[in-house]
Amino acid sequence: MSEIPTYPSLRLTVAGAITQEEDPLRHYQTVIILKPDLDEGHVDEAVEKLTGFLEKNGGKSTRLEKWGKKRLAYRIRKNKFGYYLNWFHTCDPAGIAPFEKELQLFDQVIKYMVIKLEEKDFERVLKQSDQSEASEEGDKEEPAKEEAKKEGSEADKKEDNKEAAPA
Amino acid sequence: MATGKKRGFFTQKICRFCAEKIEYIDFHDTKLLKPLISERGKIVPSRISGNCAHHQRQLTEAVKRARNIALLPFSVEY
């Protein structure tokens, strides 16, 4: 009586169904806006939590870009600025809904957007990321020069003011 | 004007994306999108900007995504 009946044919179909579900791991792009008053450390903490959410729902991060603090085009939850994160990841299609739910409930996220990427889009993203990494190395020297120029121009202005004041 | 037709700021009648050979319009590339948006924040129609249908379709999608994530405004009030 205690023996459990086995149905080989049924098992096969069940196993087939599971493999079909596991196969399509889609690529997604998610843009997340965090609160503007977070430090670098807090941002990293938030990112860790977000990756936790993703991995819980059967996803894997492929590339994370930090766009940094930007001015928002309109106010979101009374914030005028936001810290942007751009995230390319894979995810189980069934896990996207709970993942979005958790983004909504996470209090440091003020807005998010999840986009489904087609295969060709993902290939383009990979190409772009390779190019940007190559160009970033070349760009590093330029901002320092600009700052130097600004300081120079400010100093000039001050001198002008001094000359103008006694007259 | 001799033709009698009004021509505004956009006299160029060639698709700028075809000219620059841009295959895909990214929604976060606001420098690219800004000139194709009116002062009020509306999308400029292709009959004025001169974009081809293929790129105009991509543009609308890019602008709508950019609006959603607050890179571009939905509307600008005076």
CSV table of C-alpha atoms in Angstrom, one decimal:
chain,number,residue,atom,x,y,z
A,1,MET,CA,0.0,0.0,0.0
A,2,SER,CA,2.8,2.3,0.9
A,3,GLU,CA,4.4,2.0,-2.6
A,4,ILE,CA,4.1,5.1,-4.7
A,5,PRO,CA,2.8,4.2,-8.2
A,6,THR,CA,5.2,5.3,-11.0
A,7,TYR,CA,4.0,6.4,-14.4
A,8,PRO,CA,7.0,6.6,-16.7
A,9,SER,CA,5.1,8.2,-19.6
A,10,LEU,CA,3.8,11.0,-17.3
A,11,ARG,CA,7.3,11.7,-15.9
A,12,LEU,CA,8.7,12.2,-19.3
A,13,THR,CA,6.1,14.8,-20.1
A,14,VAL,CA,6.7,16.6,-16.8
A,15,ALA,CA,10.4,16.6,-17.4
A,16,GLY,CA,9.9,18.0,-20.9
A,17,ALA,CA,7.8,20.8,-19.6
A,18,ILE,CA,10.4,21.8,-17.1
A,19,THR,CA,13.2,22.0,-19.6
A,20,GLN,CA,11.0,24.1,-21.9
A,21,GLU,CA,10.4,26.6,-19.1
A,22,GLU,CA,14.1,26.8,-18.2
A,23,ASP,CA,15.4,27.4,-21.7
A,24,PRO,CA,14.3,31.0,-22.6
A,25,LEU,CA,16.4,33.3,-20.4
A,26,ARG,CA,15.7,36.7,-21.9
A,27,HIS,CA,17.9,39.7,-21.9
A,28,TYR,CA,16.6,42.8,-20.2
A,29,GLN,CA,17.8,46.4,-19.7
A,30,THR,CA,16.7,48.1,-16.5
A,31,VAL,CA,17.2,51.8,-15.8
A,32,ILE,CA,16.8,52.6,-12.1
A,33,ILE,CA,16.7,56.0,-10.5
A,34,LEU,CA,17.9,56.1,-6.9
A,35,LYS,CA,17.5,58.9,-4.4
A,36,PRO,CA,19.9,61.7,-5.0
A,37,ASP,CA,21.2,62.1,-1.4
A,38,LEU,CA,23.0,58.7,-1.4
A,39,ASP,CA,26.8,58.5,-1.0
A,40,GLU,CA,29.0,56.2,-3.1
A,41,GLY,CA,28.9,53.6,-0.2
A,42,HIS,CA,25.1,53.8,0.0
A,43,VAL,CA,24.8,53.3,-3.7
A,44,ASP,CA,27.0,50.2,-3.6
A,45,GLU,CA,24.8,48.9,-0.7
A,46,ALA,CA,21.7,49.5,-2.8
A,47,VAL,CA,23.2,47.8,-5.8
A,48,GLU,CA,24.0,44.8,-3.7
A,49,LYS,CA,20.4,44.6,-2.6
A,50,LEU,CA,19.1,45.0,-6.1
A,51,THR,CA,21.4,42.1,-7.3
A,52,GLY,CA,20.0,40.1,-4.5
A,53,PHE,CA,16.5,40.7,-5.7
A,54,LEU,CA,17.5,39.8,-9.3
A,55,GLU,CA,19.2,36.5,-8.3
A,56,LYS,CA,16.3,35.5,-6.2
A,57,ASN,CA,14.1,35.7,-9.2
A,58,GLY,CA,16.3,33.7,-11.5
A,59,GLY,CA,18.3,36.5,-13.1
A,60,LYS,CA,22.0,37.3,-13.6
A,61,SER,CA,23.7,40.6,-14.0
A,62,THR,CA,25.8,41.0,-17.2
A,63,ARG,CA,26.8,44.7,-17.0
A,64,LEU,CA,26.1,47.6,-14.7
A,65,GLU,CA,26.7,51.2,-15.6
A,66,LYS,CA,26.5,54.1,-13.2
A,67,TRP,CA,25.4,57.2,-15.0
A,68,GLY,CA,25.7,59.2,-11.8
A,69,LYS,CA,23.6,62.1,-10.5
A,70,LYS,CA,21.5,63.8,-13.1
A,71,ARG,CA,18.8,66.5,-13.1
A,72,LEU,CA,15.4,65.0,-13.7
A,73,ALA,CA,13.2,66.4,-16.5
A,74,TYR,CA,10.3,66.5,-14.0
A,75,ARG,CA,9.9,66.0,-10.3
A,76,ILE,CA,9.5,62.5,-9.0
A,77,ARG,CA,8.4,62.0,-5.4
A,78,LYS,CA,9.5,65.6,-4.8
A,79,ASN,CA,13.0,65.0,-6.0
A,80,LYS,CA,14.6,67.2,-8.6
A,81,PHE,CA,17.8,65.1,-9.0
A,82,GLY,CA,18.3,61.4,-9.2
A,83,TYR,CA,21.2,58.9,-9.3
A,84,TYR,CA,20.9,56.8,-12.5
A,85,LEU,CA,21.8,53.2,-12.8
A,86,ASN,CA,21.8,51.4,-16.2
A,87,TRP,CA,21.7,47.6,-15.9
A,88,PHE,CA,21.9,44.9,-18.5
A,89,HIS,CA,20.8,41.5,-17.2
A,90,THR,CA,19.2,38.2,-18.0
A,91,CYS,CA,16.2,37.0,-16.2
A,92,ASP,CA,13.6,34.3,-16.1
A,93,PRO,CA,10.5,35.7,-17.9
A,94,ALA,CA,8.3,34.5,-15.0
A,95,GLY,CA,10.6,36.3,-12.5
A,96,ILE,CA,10.2,39.7,-14.0
A,97,ALA,CA,6.9,40.5,-12.3
A,98,PRO,CA,8.1,39.8,-8.8
A,99,PHE,CA,11.3,41.6,-9.5
A,100,GLU,CA,9.4,44.7,-10.5
A,101,LYS,CA,7.3,44.4,-7.4
A,102,GLU,CA,10.4,44.4,-5.2
A,103,LEU,CA,11.7,47.5,-7.1
A,104,GLN,CA,8.5,49.3,-6.3
A,105,LEU,CA,8.7,48.4,-2.6
A,106,PHE,CA,12.4,49.3,-2.2
A,107,ASP,CA,12.3,52.8,-0.7
A,108,GLN,CA,15.6,54.0,-2.3
A,109,VAL,CA,14.4,53.6,-5.8
A,110,ILE,CA,12.2,56.5,-7.0
A,111,LYS,CA,11.6,55.2,-10.5
A,112,TYR,CA,12.6,52.3,-12.7
A,113,MET,CA,12.0,51.0,-16.2
A,114,VAL,CA,12.5,47.5,-17.5
A,115,ILE,CA,13.0,46.9,-21.2
A,116,LYS,CA,13.0,43.6,-23.0
A,117,LEU,CA,16.0,43.3,-25.4
A,118,GLU,CA,15.9,41.2,-28.5
A,119,GLU,CA,18.9,39.2,-29.5
A,120,LYS,CA,20.2,41.7,-32.1
A,121,ASP,CA,19.7,44.5,-29.5
A,122,PHE,CA,21.8,42.6,-27.0
A,123,GLU,CA,24.6,42.1,-29.5
A,124,ARG,CA,24.6,45.8,-30.3
A,125,VAL,CA,24.9,46.6,-26.6
A,126,LEU,CA,27.9,44.3,-26.2
A,127,LYS,CA,29.6,46.0,-29.1
A,128,GLN,CA,28.9,49.4,-27.7
A,129,SER,CA,30.2,48.5,-24.3
A,130,ASP,CA,33.5,47.3,-25.8
A,131,GLN,CA,33.8,50.6,-27.7
A,132,SER,CA,33.0,52.8,-24.6
A,133,GLU,CA,35.5,51.0,-22.5
A,134,ALA,CA,38.2,51.7,-25.1
A,135,SER,CA,37.2,55.4,-25.4
A,136,GLU,CA,37.0,55.9,-21.6
A,137,GLU,CA,40.7,55.3,-21.2
A,138,GLY,CA,41.4,58.0,-23.8
A,139,ASP,CA,39.0,60.5,-22.3
A,140,LYS,CA,40.3,60.6,-18.7
A,141,GLU,CA,42.9,63.3,-19.3
A,142,GLU,CA,40.4,65.8,-20.8
A,143,PRO,CA,38.3,66.8,-17.8
A,144,ALA,CA,41.4,67.8,-15.8
A,145,LYS,CA,42.4,70.3,-18.5
A,146,GLU,CA,38.9,71.8,-18.6
A,147,GLU,CA,39.0,72.4,-14.8
A,148,ALA,CA,42.4,74.1,-15.1
A,149,LYS,CA,40.9,76.4,-17.8
A,150,LYS,CA,37.9,77.3,-15.5
A,151,GLU,CA,40.2,78.1,-12.6
A,152,GLY,CA,42.2,80.3,-14.9
A,153,SER,CA,39.2,82.2,-16.2
A,154,GLU,CA,37.8,82.7,-12.6
A,155,ALA,CA,41.1,84.1,-11.5
A,156,ASP,CA,41.0,86.6,-14.4
A,157,LYS,CA,37.5,87.7,-13.5
A,158,LYS,CA,38.5,88.4,-9.9
A,159,GLU,CA,41.4,90.5,-11.1
A,160,ASP,CA,39.0,92.4,-13.3
A,161,ASN,CA,36.7,93.1,-10.3
A,162,LYS,CA,39.6,94.4,-8.2
A,163,GLU,CA,40.5,96.8,-10.9
A,164,ALA,CA,37.0,97.9,-11.4
A,165,ALA,CA,36.2,98.4,-7.6
A,166,PRO,CA,38.4,101.4,-6.8
A,167,ALA,CA,37.2,103.3,-9.9
B,1,MET,CA,9.4,83.0,-50.2
B,2,ALA,CA,8.9,82.3,-53.9
B,3,THR,CA,7.1,79.0,-53.4
B,4,GLY,CA,4.7,80.6,-51.0
B,5,LYS,CA,5.2,77.7,-48.5
B,6,LYS,CA,6.3,78.3,-45.0
B,7,ARG,CA,9.6,76.7,-43.9
B,8,GLY,CA,10.5,77.0,-40.3
B,9,PHE,CA,13.7,76.1,-38.5
B,10,PHE,CA,14.0,72.7,-40.2
B,11,THR,CA,14.9,73.5,-43.8
B,12,GLN,CA,17.0,70.4,-44.1
B,13,LYS,CA,14.9,67.7,-45.8
B,14,ILE,CA,17.2,64.8,-45.6
B,15,CYS,CA,16.9,62.2,-42.8
B,16,ARG,CA,19.7,63.1,-40.4
B,17,PHE,CA,20.0,59.6,-39.1
B,18,CYS,CA,20.4,58.1,-42.6
B,19,ALA,CA,23.0,60.8,-43.3
B,20,GLU,CA,25.0,59.9,-40.2
B,21,LYS,CA,24.3,56.2,-40.7
B,22,ILE,CA,22.8,55.7,-37.3
B,23,GLU,CA,21.2,52.3,-37.2
B,24,TYR,CA,19.6,52.4,-33.8
B,25,ILE,CA,18.5,55.5,-31.8
B,26,ASP,CA,19.2,55.0,-28.1
B,27,PHE,CA,16.8,56.5,-25.7
B,28,HIS,CA,19.5,57.7,-23.3
B,29,ASP,CA,21.3,59.7,-26.0
B,30,THR,CA,19.5,63.0,-25.1
B,31,LYS,CA,21.9,65.1,-27.2
B,32,LEU,CA,20.6,63.3,-30.3
B,33,LEU,CA,16.9,63.6,-29.2
B,34,LYS,CA,16.8,67.2,-28.0
B,35,PRO,CA,16.8,68.9,-31.4
B,36,LEU,CA,13.9,66.7,-32.5
B,37,ILE,CA,11.7,68.0,-29.7
B,38,SER,CA,9.7,71.2,-29.7
B,39,GLU,CA,9.9,73.8,-27.0
B,40,ARG,CA,6.8,72.4,-25.5
B,41,GLY,CA,8.4,68.9,-25.4
B,42,LYS,CA,6.4,67.5,-28.3
B,43,ILE,CA,8.0,65.3,-31.0
B,44,VAL,CA,8.7,67.2,-34.2
B,45,PRO,CA,6.8,65.5,-37.1
B,46,SER,CA,8.8,64.0,-39.9
B,47,ARG,CA,7.2,66.3,-42.5
B,48,ILE,CA,9.1,69.1,-40.7
B,49,SER,CA,12.2,67.4,-39.6
B,50,GLY,CA,12.6,65.4,-42.8
B,51,ASN,CA,13.3,62.1,-41.1
B,52,CYS,CA,12.5,58.9,-43.0
B,53,ALA,CA,9.6,56.7,-41.7
B,54,HIS,CA,11.9,54.0,-40.4
B,55,HIS,CA,13.9,56.4,-38.2
B,56,GLN,CA,10.8,58.4,-37.2
B,57,ARG,CA,9.3,55.2,-35.7
B,58,GLN,CA,12.5,54.5,-33.8
B,59,LEU,CA,12.6,58.1,-32.6
B,60,THR,CA,9.1,58.1,-31.2
B,61,GLU,CA,9.9,54.9,-29.2
B,62,ALA,CA,13.2,56.4,-28.0
B,63,VAL,CA,11.5,59.7,-26.9
B,64,LYS,CA,8.7,57.9,-25.1
B,65,ARG,CA,11.2,55.8,-23.2
B,66,ALA,CA,13.3,58.8,-22.3
B,67,ARG,CA,10.2,60.6,-21.0
B,68,ASN,CA,9.3,57.6,-18.8
B,69,ILE,CA,12.7,57.7,-17.1
B,70,ALA,CA,12.7,61.5,-16.7
B,71,LEU,CA,15.5,62.2,-19.2
B,72,LEU,CA,13.1,64.3,-21.3
B,73,PRO,CA,10.0,66.2,-20.1
B,74,PHE,CA,6.4,65.1,-20.9
B,75,SER,CA,5.4,68.7,-21.2
B,76,VAL,CA,7.1,72.1,-20.6
B,77,GLU,CA,4.9,74.7,-19.0
B,78,TYR,CA,5.5,78.4,-19.3
